[in-house]
mmCIF file with all atom_site columns, C-alpha atoms in Angstrom:
data_model
loop_
_atom_site.group_PDB
_atom_site.id
_atom_site.type_symbol
_atom_site.label_atom_id
_atom_site.label_alt_id
_atom_site.label_comp_id
_atom_site.label_asym_id
_atom_site.label_entity_id
_atom_site.label_seq_id
_atom_site.pdbx_PDB_ins_code
_atom_site.Cartn_x
_atom_site.Cartn_y
_atom_site.Cartn_z
_atom_site.occupancy
_atom_site.B_iso_or_equiv
_atom_site.pdbx_formal_charge
_atom_site.auth_seq_id
_atom_site.auth_comp_id
_atom_site.auth_asym_id
_atom_site.auth_atom_id
_atom_site.pdbx_PDB_model_num
ATOM 1   C CA . MET A 1 1   ? -164.043 37.690 111.326 1.00 55.00 ? 1   MET A CA 1
ATOM 2   C CA . ARG A 1 2   ? -161.468 35.771 110.118 1.00 58.00 ? 2   ARG A CA 1
ATOM 3   C CA . ARG A 1 3   ? -158.637 37.347 108.853 1.00 60.00 ? 3   ARG A CA 1
ATOM 4   C CA . SER A 1 4   ? -156.588 36.282 105.203 1.00 59.00 ? 4   SER A CA 1
ATOM 5   C CA . ASP A 1 5   ? -152.726 35.685 106.186 1.00 60.00 ? 5   ASP A CA 1
ATOM 6   C CA . PRO A 1 6   ? -150.247 37.684 103.815 1.00 57.00 ? 6   PRO A CA 1
ATOM 7   C CA . ARG A 1 7   ? -147.632 34.702 104.028 1.00 59.00 ? 7   ARG A CA 1
ATOM 8   C CA . ALA A 1 8   ? -150.479 32.316 102.508 1.00 56.00 ? 8   ALA A CA 1
ATOM 9   C CA . SER A 1 9   ? -151.347 34.818 99.555  1.00 60.00 ? 9   SER A CA 1
ATOM 10  C CA . ALA A 1 10  ? -147.302 35.528 98.850  1.00 60.00 ? 10  ALA A CA 1
ATOM 11  C CA . GLY A 1 11  ? -146.557 32.716 97.059  1.00 72.00 ? 11  GLY A CA 1
ATOM 12  C CA . PHE A 1 12  ? -148.760 33.085 94.567  1.00 78.00 ? 12  PHE A CA 1
ATOM 13  C CA . GLY A 1 13  ? -146.799 36.537 93.073  1.00 81.00 ? 13  GLY A CA 1
ATOM 14  C CA . ALA A 1 14  ? -144.174 33.853 92.494  1.00 83.00 ? 14  ALA A CA 1
ATOM 15  C CA . ILE A 1 15  ? -146.004 31.337 90.470  1.00 88.00 ? 15  ILE A CA 1
ATOM 16  C CA . ALA A 1 16  ? -147.631 33.837 88.595  1.00 87.00 ? 16  ALA A CA 1
ATOM 17  C CA . ALA A 1 17  ? -144.136 35.333 87.697  1.00 88.00 ? 17  ALA A CA 1
ATOM 18  C CA . ILE A 1 18  ? -142.927 31.679 86.420  1.00 92.00 ? 18  ILE A CA 1
ATOM 19  C CA . PHE A 1 19  ? -145.937 31.095 84.676  1.00 92.00 ? 19  PHE A CA 1
ATOM 20  C CA . VAL A 1 20  ? -145.720 34.543 82.632  1.00 92.00 ? 20  VAL A CA 1
ATOM 21  C CA . LEU A 1 21  ? -141.578 33.776 82.304  1.00 93.00 ? 21  LEU A CA 1
ATOM 22  C CA . VAL A 1 22  ? -142.335 30.213 80.723  1.00 94.00 ? 22  VAL A CA 1
ATOM 23  C CA . VAL A 1 23  ? -145.179 31.814 78.127  1.00 93.00 ? 23  VAL A CA 1
ATOM 24  C CA . LEU A 1 24  ? -142.642 34.255 77.889  1.00 93.00 ? 24  LEU A CA 1
ATOM 25  C CA . ALA A 1 25  ? -139.597 32.043 77.049  1.00 93.00 ? 25  ALA A CA 1
ATOM 26  C CA . SER A 1 26  ? -141.937 29.960 75.263  1.00 94.00 ? 26  SER A CA 1
ATOM 27  C CA . LEU A 1 27  ? -143.244 32.513 72.290  1.00 93.00 ? 27  LEU A CA 1
ATOM 28  C CA . ALA A 1 28  ? -139.522 34.171 72.502  1.00 93.00 ? 28  ALA A CA 1
ATOM 29  C CA . ALA A 1 29  ? -138.281 30.439 71.235  1.00 92.00 ? 29  ALA A CA 1
ATOM 30  C CA . ALA A 1 30  ? -141.271 30.287 68.459  1.00 90.00 ? 30  ALA A CA 1
ATOM 31  C CA . ILE A 1 31  ? -140.007 33.422 67.048  1.00 92.00 ? 31  ILE A CA 1
ATOM 32  C CA . VAL A 1 32  ? -136.820 32.720 67.000  1.00 89.00 ? 32  VAL A CA 1
ATOM 33  C CA . ARG A 1 33  ? -137.477 29.182 65.349  1.00 88.00 ? 33  ARG A CA 1
ATOM 34  C CA . LEU A 1 34  ? -139.904 30.864 62.783  1.00 86.00 ? 34  LEU A CA 1
ATOM 35  C CA . GLY A 1 35  ? -137.234 33.422 61.311  1.00 84.00 ? 35  GLY A CA 1
ATOM 36  C CA . GLN A 1 36  ? -134.521 30.633 61.265  1.00 84.00 ? 36  GLN A CA 1
ATOM 37  C CA . SER A 1 37  ? -137.108 28.271 58.397  1.00 84.00 ? 37  SER A CA 1
ATOM 38  C CA . THR A 1 38  ? -137.754 31.722 56.796  1.00 84.00 ? 38  THR A CA 1
ATOM 39  C CA . GLN A 1 39  ? -134.518 32.536 56.000  1.00 86.00 ? 39  GLN A CA 1
ATOM 40  C CA . THR A 1 40  ? -133.579 28.924 55.560  1.00 82.00 ? 40  THR A CA 1
ATOM 41  C CA . GLY A 1 41  ? -136.757 29.190 52.842  1.00 86.00 ? 41  GLY A CA 1
ATOM 42  C CA . SER A 1 42  ? -135.083 31.984 51.170  1.00 89.00 ? 42  SER A CA 1
ATOM 43  C CA . ALA A 1 43  ? -131.857 30.402 50.948  1.00 87.00 ? 43  ALA A CA 1
ATOM 44  C CA . GLN A 1 44  ? -133.629 27.522 48.667  1.00 89.00 ? 44  GLN A CA 1
ATOM 45  C CA . ASP A 1 45  ? -135.710 30.047 46.777  1.00 92.00 ? 45  ASP A CA 1
ATOM 46  C CA . ILE A 1 46  ? -132.415 31.821 45.936  1.00 93.00 ? 46  ILE A CA 1
ATOM 47  C CA . LEU A 1 47  ? -130.141 28.502 45.066  1.00 93.00 ? 47  LEU A CA 1
ATOM 48  C CA . GLY A 1 48  ? -133.066 26.929 43.102  1.00 94.00 ? 48  GLY A CA 1
ATOM 49  C CA . ALA A 1 49  ? -133.051 30.435 40.878  1.00 95.00 ? 49  ALA A CA 1
ATOM 50  C CA . ARG A 1 50  ? -129.602 29.953 40.328  1.00 95.00 ? 50  ARG A CA 1
ATOM 51  C CA . ALA A 1 51  ? -130.180 26.451 39.974  1.00 95.00 ? 51  ALA A CA 1
ATOM 52  C CA . TRP A 1 52  ? -132.697 27.002 36.692  1.00 96.00 ? 52  TRP A CA 1
ATOM 53  C CA . ALA A 1 53  ? -130.527 29.803 35.403  1.00 95.00 ? 53  ALA A CA 1
ATOM 54  C CA . ALA A 1 54  ? -127.343 27.434 35.179  1.00 96.00 ? 54  ALA A CA 1
ATOM 55  C CA . ALA A 1 55  ? -129.686 25.231 33.995  1.00 97.00 ? 55  ALA A CA 1
ATOM 56  C CA . ARG A 1 56  ? -130.820 27.548 31.139  1.00 97.00 ? 56  ARG A CA 1
ATOM 57  C CA . ALA A 1 57  ? -127.446 28.386 30.440  1.00 96.00 ? 57  ALA A CA 1
ATOM 58  C CA . GLY A 1 58  ? -126.224 24.859 29.960  1.00 96.00 ? 58  GLY A CA 1
ATOM 59  C CA . THR A 1 59  ? -128.692 23.861 27.517  1.00 97.00 ? 59  THR A CA 1
ATOM 60  C CA . GLU A 1 60  ? -128.207 27.176 25.765  1.00 96.00 ? 60  GLU A CA 1
ATOM 61  C CA . TRP A 1 61  ? -124.440 25.607 25.505  1.00 95.00 ? 61  TRP A CA 1
ATOM 62  C CA . GLY A 1 62  ? -125.625 22.280 24.649  1.00 95.00 ? 62  GLY A CA 1
ATOM 63  C CA . LEU A 1 63  ? -127.496 23.734 21.291  1.00 94.00 ? 63  LEU A CA 1
ATOM 64  C CA . TYR A 1 64  ? -124.858 25.594 20.403  1.00 94.00 ? 64  TYR A CA 1
ATOM 65  C CA . GLN A 1 65  ? -122.429 23.076 20.417  1.00 94.00 ? 65  GLN A CA 1
ATOM 66  C CA . ALA A 1 66  ? -124.839 20.875 18.566  1.00 92.00 ? 66  ALA A CA 1
ATOM 67  C CA . LEU A 1 67  ? -126.174 23.057 16.224  1.00 91.00 ? 67  LEU A CA 1
ATOM 68  C CA . LYS A 1 68  ? -122.773 25.872 15.786  1.00 91.00 ? 68  LYS A CA 1
ATOM 69  C CA . GLY A 1 69  ? -119.924 24.106 17.227  1.00 86.00 ? 69  GLY A CA 1
ATOM 70  C CA . SER A 1 70  ? -118.073 20.341 17.910  1.00 86.00 ? 70  SER A CA 1
ATOM 71  C CA . TRP A 1 71  ? -121.109 18.202 18.952  1.00 85.00 ? 71  TRP A CA 1
ATOM 72  C CA . THR A 1 72  ? -122.467 18.133 15.227  1.00 80.00 ? 72  THR A CA 1
ATOM 73  C CA . THR A 1 73  ? -123.688 14.599 15.457  1.00 81.00 ? 73  THR A CA 1
ATOM 74  C CA . CYS A 1 74  ? -124.218 14.930 19.136  1.00 85.00 ? 74  CYS A CA 1
ATOM 75  C CA . SER A 1 75  ? -123.883 11.544 19.805  1.00 83.00 ? 75  SER A CA 1
ATOM 76  C CA . GLY A 1 76  ? -123.806 10.781 23.512  1.00 85.00 ? 76  GLY A CA 1
ATOM 77  C CA . ALA A 1 77  ? -121.675 13.621 24.137  1.00 88.00 ? 77  ALA A CA 1
ATOM 78  C CA . SER A 1 78  ? -120.796 15.229 27.565  1.00 92.00 ? 78  SER A CA 1
ATOM 79  C CA . GLN A 1 79  ? -119.061 17.702 29.393  1.00 94.00 ? 79  GLN A CA 1
ATOM 80  C CA . THR A 1 80  ? -119.739 19.057 32.909  1.00 93.00 ? 80  THR A CA 1
ATOM 81  C CA . LEU A 1 81  ? -119.563 22.988 33.212  1.00 94.00 ? 81  LEU A CA 1
ATOM 82  C CA . ASP A 1 82  ? -118.225 24.829 36.177  1.00 94.00 ? 82  ASP A CA 1
ATOM 83  C CA . LEU A 1 83  ? -119.914 27.948 37.174  1.00 93.00 ? 83  LEU A CA 1
ATOM 84  C CA . SER A 1 84  ? -119.102 27.694 40.698  1.00 91.00 ? 84  SER A CA 1
ATOM 85  C CA . ALA A 1 85  ? -116.983 30.687 40.626  1.00 92.00 ? 85  ALA A CA 1
ATOM 86  C CA . ASP A 1 86  ? -119.507 32.794 39.275  1.00 88.00 ? 86  ASP A CA 1
ATOM 87  C CA . ILE A 1 87  ? -122.844 31.151 41.194  1.00 91.00 ? 87  ILE A CA 1
ATOM 88  C CA . GLY A 1 88  ? -121.598 28.349 42.711  1.00 91.00 ? 88  GLY A CA 1
ATOM 89  C CA . MET A 1 89  ? -123.644 25.681 40.326  1.00 95.00 ? 89  MET A CA 1
ATOM 90  C CA . ARG A 1 90  ? -122.102 22.981 38.097  1.00 95.00 ? 90  ARG A CA 1
ATOM 91  C CA . VAL A 1 91  ? -123.772 21.666 35.280  1.00 96.00 ? 91  VAL A CA 1
ATOM 92  C CA . THR A 1 92  ? -123.133 18.440 33.331  1.00 96.00 ? 92  THR A CA 1
ATOM 93  C CA . VAL A 1 93  ? -124.810 18.642 29.558  1.00 97.00 ? 93  VAL A CA 1
ATOM 94  C CA . ARG A 1 94  ? -125.594 16.032 27.717  1.00 96.00 ? 94  ARG A CA 1
ATOM 95  C CA . CYS A 1 95  ? -126.427 15.244 24.254  1.00 96.00 ? 95  CYS A CA 1
ATOM 96  C CA . SER A 1 96  ? -128.476 12.767 21.849  1.00 95.00 ? 96  SER A CA 1
ATOM 97  C CA . SER A 1 97  ? -129.667 12.767 18.316  1.00 92.00 ? 97  SER A CA 1
ATOM 98  C CA . ASN A 1 98  ? -131.665 10.593 15.839  1.00 92.00 ? 98  ASN A CA 1
ATOM 99  C CA . LEU A 1 99  ? -131.988 10.795 12.474  1.00 91.00 ? 99  LEU A CA 1
ATOM 100 C CA . TYR A 1 100 ? -135.695 10.637 11.245  1.00 91.00 ? 100 TYR A CA 1
ATOM 101 C CA . ASN A 1 101 ? -137.329 10.214 7.726   1.00 90.00 ? 101 ASN A CA 1
ATOM 102 C CA . GLU A 1 102 ? -139.765 13.316 6.978   1.00 89.00 ? 102 GLU A CA 1
ATOM 103 C CA . GLY A 1 103 ? -141.023 12.323 3.267   1.00 88.00 ? 103 GLY A CA 1
ATOM 104 C CA . GLU A 1 104 ? -139.566 12.740 0.177   1.00 89.00 ? 104 GLU A CA 1
ATOM 105 C CA . ASN A 1 105 ? -138.072 15.918 -1.299  1.00 86.00 ? 105 ASN A CA 1
ATOM 106 C CA . THR A 1 106 ? -139.511 17.000 -4.937  1.00 87.00 ? 106 THR A CA 1
ATOM 107 C CA . SER A 1 107 ? -136.891 15.169 -6.649  1.00 90.00 ? 107 SER A CA 1
ATOM 108 C CA . GLY A 1 108 ? -138.302 11.474 -4.389  1.00 87.00 ? 108 GLY A CA 1
ATOM 109 C CA . ALA A 1 109 ? -135.281 11.383 -2.557  1.00 90.00 ? 109 ALA A CA 1
ATOM 110 C CA . ALA A 1 110 ? -135.788 10.670 1.231   1.00 89.00 ? 110 ALA A CA 1
ATOM 111 C CA . GLN A 1 111 ? -135.538 13.960 3.396   1.00 90.00 ? 111 GLN A CA 1
ATOM 112 C CA . THR A 1 112 ? -133.909 13.418 6.910   1.00 91.00 ? 112 THR A CA 1
ATOM 113 C CA . LEU A 1 113 ? -134.112 15.621 9.785   1.00 91.00 ? 113 LEU A CA 1
ATOM 114 C CA . ARG A 1 114 ? -131.734 15.294 12.833  1.00 91.00 ? 114 ARG A CA 1
ATOM 115 C CA . VAL A 1 115 ? -133.687 16.262 15.972  1.00 93.00 ? 115 VAL A CA 1
ATOM 116 C CA . TYR A 1 116 ? -131.211 16.977 18.757  1.00 94.00 ? 116 TYR A CA 1
ATOM 117 C CA . THR A 1 117 ? -131.978 17.096 22.544  1.00 96.00 ? 117 THR A CA 1
ATOM 118 C CA . VAL A 1 118 ? -129.874 18.568 24.983  1.00 97.00 ? 118 VAL A CA 1
ATOM 119 C CA . ASN A 1 119 ? -130.455 17.396 28.906  1.00 97.00 ? 119 ASN A CA 1
ATOM 120 C CA . ALA A 1 120 ? -129.073 19.834 31.426  1.00 97.00 ? 120 ALA A CA 1
ATOM 121 C CA . ILE A 1 121 ? -128.442 18.764 35.118  1.00 96.00 ? 121 ILE A CA 1
ATOM 122 C CA . ALA A 1 122 ? -127.647 21.930 37.377  1.00 96.00 ? 122 ALA A CA 1
ATOM 123 C CA . CYS A 1 123 ? -126.574 21.601 41.259  1.00 95.00 ? 123 CYS A CA 1
ATOM 124 C CA . ASN A 1 124 ? -124.465 22.908 43.857  1.00 93.00 ? 124 ASN A CA 1
ATOM 125 C CA . SER A 1 125 ? -122.161 20.379 44.239  1.00 89.00 ? 125 SER A CA 1
ATOM 126 C CA . THR A 1 126 ? -118.644 20.251 43.942  1.00 86.00 ? 126 THR A CA 1
ATOM 127 C CA . SER A 1 127 ? -118.403 17.298 41.551  1.00 83.00 ? 127 SER A CA 1
ATOM 128 C CA . ALA A 1 128 ? -120.546 16.293 39.033  1.00 83.00 ? 128 ALA A CA 1
ATOM 129 C CA . CYS A 1 129 ? -124.215 16.836 38.679  1.00 90.00 ? 129 CYS A CA 1
ATOM 130 C CA . PRO A 1 130 ? -126.396 14.687 39.953  1.00 90.00 ? 130 PRO A CA 1
ATOM 131 C CA . ASP A 1 131 ? -124.528 14.270 42.949  1.00 89.00 ? 131 ASP A CA 1
ATOM 132 C CA . ASN A 1 132 ? -126.534 11.371 44.620  1.00 89.00 ? 132 ASN A CA 1
ATOM 133 C CA . ALA A 1 133 ? -124.337 11.347 47.634  1.00 89.00 ? 133 ALA A CA 1
ATOM 134 C CA . ARG A 1 134 ? -125.313 15.016 48.592  1.00 89.00 ? 134 ARG A CA 1
ATOM 135 C CA . ALA A 1 135 ? -128.874 14.635 47.411  1.00 87.00 ? 135 ALA A CA 1
ATOM 136 C CA . VAL A 1 136 ? -129.745 13.387 50.522  1.00 89.00 ? 136 VAL A CA 1
ATOM 137 C CA . GLN A 1 137 ? -128.395 16.122 52.551  1.00 88.00 ? 137 GLN A CA 1
ATOM 138 C CA . PRO A 1 138 ? -129.974 19.475 53.760  1.00 85.00 ? 138 PRO A CA 1
ATOM 139 C CA . GLY A 1 139 ? -129.087 22.345 51.017  1.00 87.00 ? 139 GLY A CA 1
ATOM 140 C CA . TYR A 1 140 ? -128.769 20.315 48.029  1.00 92.00 ? 140 TYR A CA 1
ATOM 141 C CA . ILE A 1 141 ? -130.307 22.109 44.933  1.00 93.00 ? 141 ILE A CA 1
ATOM 142 C CA . GLU A 1 142 ? -130.281 20.367 41.717  1.00 95.00 ? 142 GLU A CA 1
ATOM 143 C CA . HIS A 1 143 ? -132.532 21.364 38.484  1.00 96.00 ? 143 HIS A CA 1
ATOM 144 C CA . ARG A 1 144 ? -132.670 19.728 35.376  1.00 97.00 ? 144 ARG A CA 1
ATOM 145 C CA . ARG A 1 145 ? -133.858 21.243 31.895  1.00 97.00 ? 145 ARG A CA 1
ATOM 146 C CA . GLN A 1 146 ? -134.412 19.367 28.319  1.00 97.00 ? 146 GLN A CA 1
ATOM 147 C CA . VAL A 1 147 ? -135.162 20.734 25.255  1.00 97.00 ? 147 VAL A CA 1
ATOM 148 C CA . GLN A 1 148 ? -134.781 19.576 21.760  1.00 96.00 ? 148 GLN A CA 1
ATOM 149 C CA . ALA A 1 149 ? -134.196 21.131 18.435  1.00 94.00 ? 149 ALA A CA 1
ATOM 150 C CA . VAL A 1 150 ? -134.521 20.062 14.230  1.00 92.00 ? 150 VAL A CA 1
ATOM 151 C CA . GLN A 1 151 ? -132.277 20.581 11.681  1.00 85.00 ? 151 GLN A CA 1
#
């Protein structure tokens, strides 16, 4: 009968321990990476919601300026709203309008309508939106919104 040498099997335990440590380290690294990507995605979602709200505020402000404010003809009017102190966004609002003949009134005179188009671009840039230089960097958020009104 042949006896096994106890020193020959002692190396197997060290290899098994190293294998288990490598597997656990890989698992820990995967968990950390998943946590970071989840956190980044959540931050992007929050910034996207803020950009959407800023673009909506920009179109509402632009409509007010066109219908009740100083942009009566709205011919190429543009302004950047700085909302960075409140929600970290800037909004560039542009307005244009066109006159359209919409038939005749009861006395036979041409009836015209003015159609206002308000564009709002919200972004988390430190300058005006859209910011083409920052658009290629991670963390940049931009939302565009367009509304039309007839008067």
